[in-house]
Tab-separated table of C-alpha atoms in Angstrom:
chain	number	residue	atom	x	y	z
A	21	MET	CA	0.107	-0.004	-0.023
A	22	SER	CA	2.969	2.536	0.711
A	23	GLY	CA	4.165	1.921	-2.609
A	24	SER	CA	1.158	3.130	-4.234
A	25	GLY	CA	0.646	6.157	-1.942
A	26	THR	CA	1.844	9.887	-3.052
A	27	ARG	CA	5.409	10.952	-2.490
A	28	GLY	CA	4.296	13.941	-0.356
A	29	SER	CA	6.319	14.166	3.185
A	30	GLY	CA	3.292	13.359	5.067
A	31	MET	CA	3.014	9.862	3.492
A	32	ARG	CA	6.664	9.386	4.556
A	33	GLY	CA	6.144	10.245	8.144
A	34	SER	CA	3.366	8.059	8.343
A	35	GLY	CA	5.238	5.232	6.832
A	36	ALA	CA	8.326	5.656	9.154
A	37	ARG	CA	5.860	5.593	12.032
A	38	ALA	CA	4.219	2.379	11.088
A	39	GLY	CA	7.581	0.854	10.536
A	40	ASP	CA	8.771	1.968	14.202
A	41	TRP	CA	5.408	0.466	15.437
A	42	THR	CA	6.223	-2.949	13.966
A	43	ARG	CA	9.772	-2.928	15.384
A	44	THR	CA	8.251	-1.900	18.912
A	45	GLY	CA	5.693	-4.491	18.594
A	46	ARG	CA	8.263	-7.203	17.723
A	47	VAL	CA	10.328	-6.418	20.642
A	48	LYS	CA	7.365	-6.341	22.942
A	49	ALA	CA	5.878	-9.597	21.634
A	50	SER	CA	9.526	-11.266	22.113
A	51	ALA	CA	9.620	-9.961	25.576
A	52	GLN	CA	6.125	-10.995	26.531
A	53	LEU	CA	6.712	-14.375	25.255
A	54	MET	CA	9.998	-15.226	27.094
A	55	LEU	CA	8.476	-13.624	30.330
A	56	GLY	CA	5.491	-15.798	30.017
A	57	TRP	CA	7.512	-18.995	29.138
A	58	VAL	CA	9.764	-18.483	32.269
A	59	ALA	CA	6.769	-17.737	34.277
A	60	LEU	CA	5.176	-21.163	33.407
A	61	LEU	CA	8.469	-22.930	34.162
A	62	TRP	CA	8.407	-21.356	37.543
A	63	LEU	CA	4.710	-22.146	37.962
A	64	ILE	CA	5.261	-25.744	36.871
A	65	GLU	CA	7.994	-26.068	39.388
A	66	ALA	CA	5.851	-24.965	42.204
A	67	VAL	CA	3.346	-27.303	41.277
A	68	ASP	CA	6.096	-30.281	41.218
A	69	HIS	CA	7.079	-28.844	44.544
A	70	ILE	CA	3.489	-28.874	46.145
A	71	THR	CA	3.022	-32.420	44.903
A	72	GLY	CA	5.969	-33.785	46.535
A	73	HIS	CA	8.340	-33.755	43.172
A	74	ALA	CA	5.675	-35.995	41.283
A	75	LEU	CA	6.311	-34.367	37.871
A	76	ASP	CA	10.003	-35.394	38.103
A	77	ALA	CA	8.980	-38.818	36.756
A	78	TYR	CA	7.961	-37.307	33.380
A	79	GLY	CA	11.365	-36.526	32.471
A	80	ILE	CA	13.134	-38.374	29.714
A	81	THR	CA	14.211	-41.988	30.742
A	82	ALA	CA	16.892	-43.398	28.529
A	83	ARG	CA	15.452	-45.829	26.124
A	84	GLU	CA	12.382	-46.748	27.561
A	85	ALA	CA	9.701	-46.679	24.652
A	86	ASP	CA	7.062	-45.016	26.940
A	87	SER	CA	9.274	-42.191	27.691
A	88	LEU	CA	9.404	-40.951	24.167
A	89	THR	CA	6.373	-38.890	24.804
A	90	ALA	CA	8.270	-37.178	27.440
A	91	ILE	CA	10.726	-35.521	24.841
A	92	PRO	CA	8.568	-32.476	24.519
A	93	LEU	CA	7.399	-32.237	28.159
A	94	ALA	CA	11.019	-32.490	29.514
A	95	PRO	CA	12.261	-28.946	28.955
A	96	PHE	CA	9.459	-27.528	31.069
A	97	LEU	CA	10.197	-29.689	33.892
A	98	HIS	CA	13.106	-29.004	36.503
A	99	PHE	CA	14.726	-30.447	39.627
A	100	GLY	CA	13.955	-27.939	42.267
A	101	PHE	CA	13.880	-24.071	42.309
A	102	GLY	CA	17.578	-23.926	41.991
A	103	HIS	CA	17.489	-25.707	38.598
A	104	VAL	CA	14.819	-23.253	37.190
A	105	ALA	CA	16.799	-20.411	38.510
A	106	SER	CA	19.959	-21.409	36.930
A	107	ASN	CA	18.130	-21.669	33.472
A	108	THR	CA	15.992	-18.500	33.892
A	109	VAL	CA	18.407	-15.617	32.749
A	110	PRO	CA	19.857	-17.495	29.707
A	111	LEU	CA	16.816	-18.451	28.363
A	112	LEU	CA	15.375	-15.083	28.722
A	113	MET	CA	18.059	-13.639	26.836
A	114	LEU	CA	18.897	-16.113	24.244
A	115	GLY	CA	15.153	-16.694	23.876
A	116	PHE	CA	14.293	-13.155	23.423
A	117	VAL	CA	16.933	-12.264	20.902
A	118	THR	CA	15.893	-15.415	18.648
A	119	ALA	CA	12.221	-14.492	18.820
A	120	LEU	CA	13.008	-10.958	17.550
A	121	SER	CA	13.256	-12.708	14.322
A	122	GLY	CA	9.810	-13.797	14.143
A	123	ILE	CA	7.347	-15.622	16.985
A	124	GLY	CA	6.705	-18.350	14.440
A	125	ARG	CA	10.006	-18.888	13.281
A	126	PHE	CA	11.180	-18.673	16.984
A	127	LEU	CA	8.764	-21.458	17.986
A	128	ALA	CA	9.707	-23.664	14.999
A	129	VAL	CA	13.402	-23.457	16.151
A	130	CYS	CA	12.395	-24.334	19.608
A	131	ALA	CA	10.354	-27.293	18.281
A	132	ALA	CA	13.385	-28.700	16.184
A	133	ILE	CA	15.886	-28.202	18.852
A	134	ILE	CA	13.566	-29.788	21.676
A	135	LEU	CA	12.572	-32.820	19.463
A	136	ALA	CA	16.145	-33.374	18.164
A	137	ASP	CA	17.921	-32.997	21.619
A	138	GLY	CA	15.269	-34.963	23.295
A	139	PHE	CA	15.823	-37.902	21.039
A	140	ALA	CA	19.567	-37.919	21.407
A	141	VAL	CA	19.161	-37.764	25.258
A	142	TRP	CA	16.748	-40.541	25.024
A	143	LEU	CA	19.267	-42.637	22.977
A	144	ILE	CA	22.535	-42.208	24.598
A	145	SER	CA	21.935	-41.161	28.395
A	146	PRO	CA	23.003	-43.644	30.880
A	147	PRO	CA	20.406	-46.720	31.755
A	148	HIS	CA	17.534	-45.745	34.144
A	149	SER	CA	18.606	-42.030	34.242
A	150	ILE	CA	15.853	-39.393	34.055
A	151	THR	CA	16.728	-36.083	32.234
A	152	ALA	CA	14.702	-32.747	32.650
A	153	GLY	CA	15.279	-29.173	32.227
A	154	ALA	CA	15.416	-26.246	29.718
A	155	SER	CA	19.339	-26.467	29.454
A	156	GLY	CA	19.330	-28.642	26.497
A	157	LEU	CA	16.888	-25.934	24.678
A	158	ILE	CA	19.335	-23.069	25.796
A	159	PHE	CA	22.466	-24.655	24.637
A	160	GLY	CA	20.357	-25.045	21.169
A	161	LEU	CA	19.562	-21.323	21.193
A	162	PHE	CA	23.015	-20.528	21.845
A	163	GLY	CA	24.247	-22.832	18.928
A	164	TYR	CA	21.358	-21.432	16.773
A	165	LEU	CA	22.712	-17.941	17.296
A	166	LEU	CA	26.097	-18.440	16.838
A	167	ILE	CA	25.895	-20.038	13.671
A	168	ARG	CA	22.789	-18.026	12.206
A	169	GLY	CA	24.518	-14.548	11.767
A	170	PHE	CA	27.241	-16.184	9.632
A	171	VAL	CA	25.335	-18.295	7.501
A	172	GLU	CA	22.649	-15.493	6.696
A	173	ARG	CA	25.697	-12.967	6.051
A	174	SER	CA	23.881	-10.522	8.368
A	175	PRO	CA	26.167	-7.815	10.199
A	176	LEU	CA	23.864	-7.580	12.828
A	177	GLY	CA	23.741	-11.363	13.241
A	178	VAL	CA	27.512	-11.776	13.195
A	179	ALA	CA	27.643	-8.908	15.801
A	180	VAL	CA	25.055	-11.087	18.336
A	181	ALA	CA	27.011	-14.264	17.505
A	182	VAL	CA	30.363	-12.493	18.624
A	183	VAL	CA	28.667	-10.788	21.849
A	184	ILE	CA	27.103	-14.239	22.910
A	185	ALA	CA	30.460	-16.168	22.419
A	186	ALA	CA	32.315	-13.578	24.179
A	187	VAL	CA	29.598	-13.774	27.156
A	188	TRP	CA	28.698	-17.105	27.409
A	189	GLY	CA	31.324	-19.184	25.101
A	190	THR	CA	33.466	-20.892	27.764
A	191	THR	CA	30.705	-21.518	29.870
A	192	PHE	CA	28.636	-23.329	27.296
A	193	LEU	CA	31.543	-25.101	25.708
A	194	ALA	CA	32.581	-26.462	29.298
A	195	GLY	CA	29.016	-27.599	29.825
A	196	ALA	CA	29.029	-29.728	26.775
A	197	LEU	CA	31.691	-31.700	28.363
A	198	PRO	CA	31.196	-34.828	30.581
A	199	THR	CA	32.794	-33.365	33.630
A	200	ASP	CA	29.993	-33.654	36.077
A	201	SER	CA	27.924	-36.998	36.295
A	202	MET	CA	24.754	-34.975	37.896
A	203	VAL	CA	24.604	-32.876	34.712
A	204	SER	CA	23.451	-34.142	31.473
A	205	TRP	CA	26.253	-33.282	29.049
A	206	GLN	CA	24.218	-35.291	26.457
A	207	ALA	CA	21.393	-32.784	26.731
A	208	HIS	CA	23.940	-29.894	26.411
A	209	LEU	CA	26.061	-31.256	23.781
A	210	PHE	CA	23.322	-32.262	21.412
A	211	GLY	CA	21.328	-29.162	22.061
A	212	LEU	CA	24.024	-27.206	20.911
A	213	LEU	CA	24.507	-29.470	17.977
A	214	ALA	CA	20.725	-29.299	17.125
A	215	GLY	CA	20.690	-25.329	17.204
A	216	ALA	CA	23.764	-25.157	14.937
A	217	SER	CA	22.091	-27.780	12.471
A	218	VAL	CA	18.776	-25.786	12.361
A	219	ALA	CA	20.613	-22.666	11.619
A	220	LEU	CA	22.584	-24.369	8.607
A	221	LEU	CA	19.481	-26.231	7.591
A	222	THR	CA	17.188	-22.940	7.336
A	223	ARG	CA	19.940	-20.590	5.911
A	224	PRO	CA	18.496	-18.631	2.880
A	225	ARG	CA	19.010	-20.587	-0.414
A	226	PRO	CA	21.305	-18.530	-3.099
A	227	GLU	CA	19.299	-17.050	-5.919
A	228	VAL	CA	20.043	-18.880	-9.332
A	229	ALA	CA	19.948	-16.331	-12.336
A	230	ALA	CA	17.537	-16.909	-14.984
A	231	VAL	CA	19.240	-17.992	-18.464
């Protein structure tokens, strides 16, 4: 519609205001989504605490067929309030930045990471272990943002990748190593790989010139 409008200064001002509203709306929607997501995690953990940690059993149990249905649920469950607290800030920050590219795209990226990472955890975790928590998704978002800017050749995306690598790079790389038997390095490692893979698989295709 703006392309067919008049070329007067009034129309340009209106278009600029519309663009500003769109950017502001996207920031607001991304912030609301992530605040709501984190609030849901805390609410679920409160219910888990009240019920004597009855929800912990719904995590991913390695190689048990019935536990495959737990794959999409496990990122919303945690083993105590300390576990939720440790995931809150990185999920808020990385989720918010990822969601700025579009809520639909963000949800699709999260779904792909959760499913790929969850299946890998189910497949290779130690026998009888139960895995839950948002950290696999967090590592996936880190991997996604780290790669996305470079494959899309976006200066802003590259800047974001450099910043998150500088802030969290060492922590995330250490978390993907098998250094603590009480921490699912499998979820961390395969979340990281899943996020990077999603960025590569969804990169823009080069245009082919018409002959």
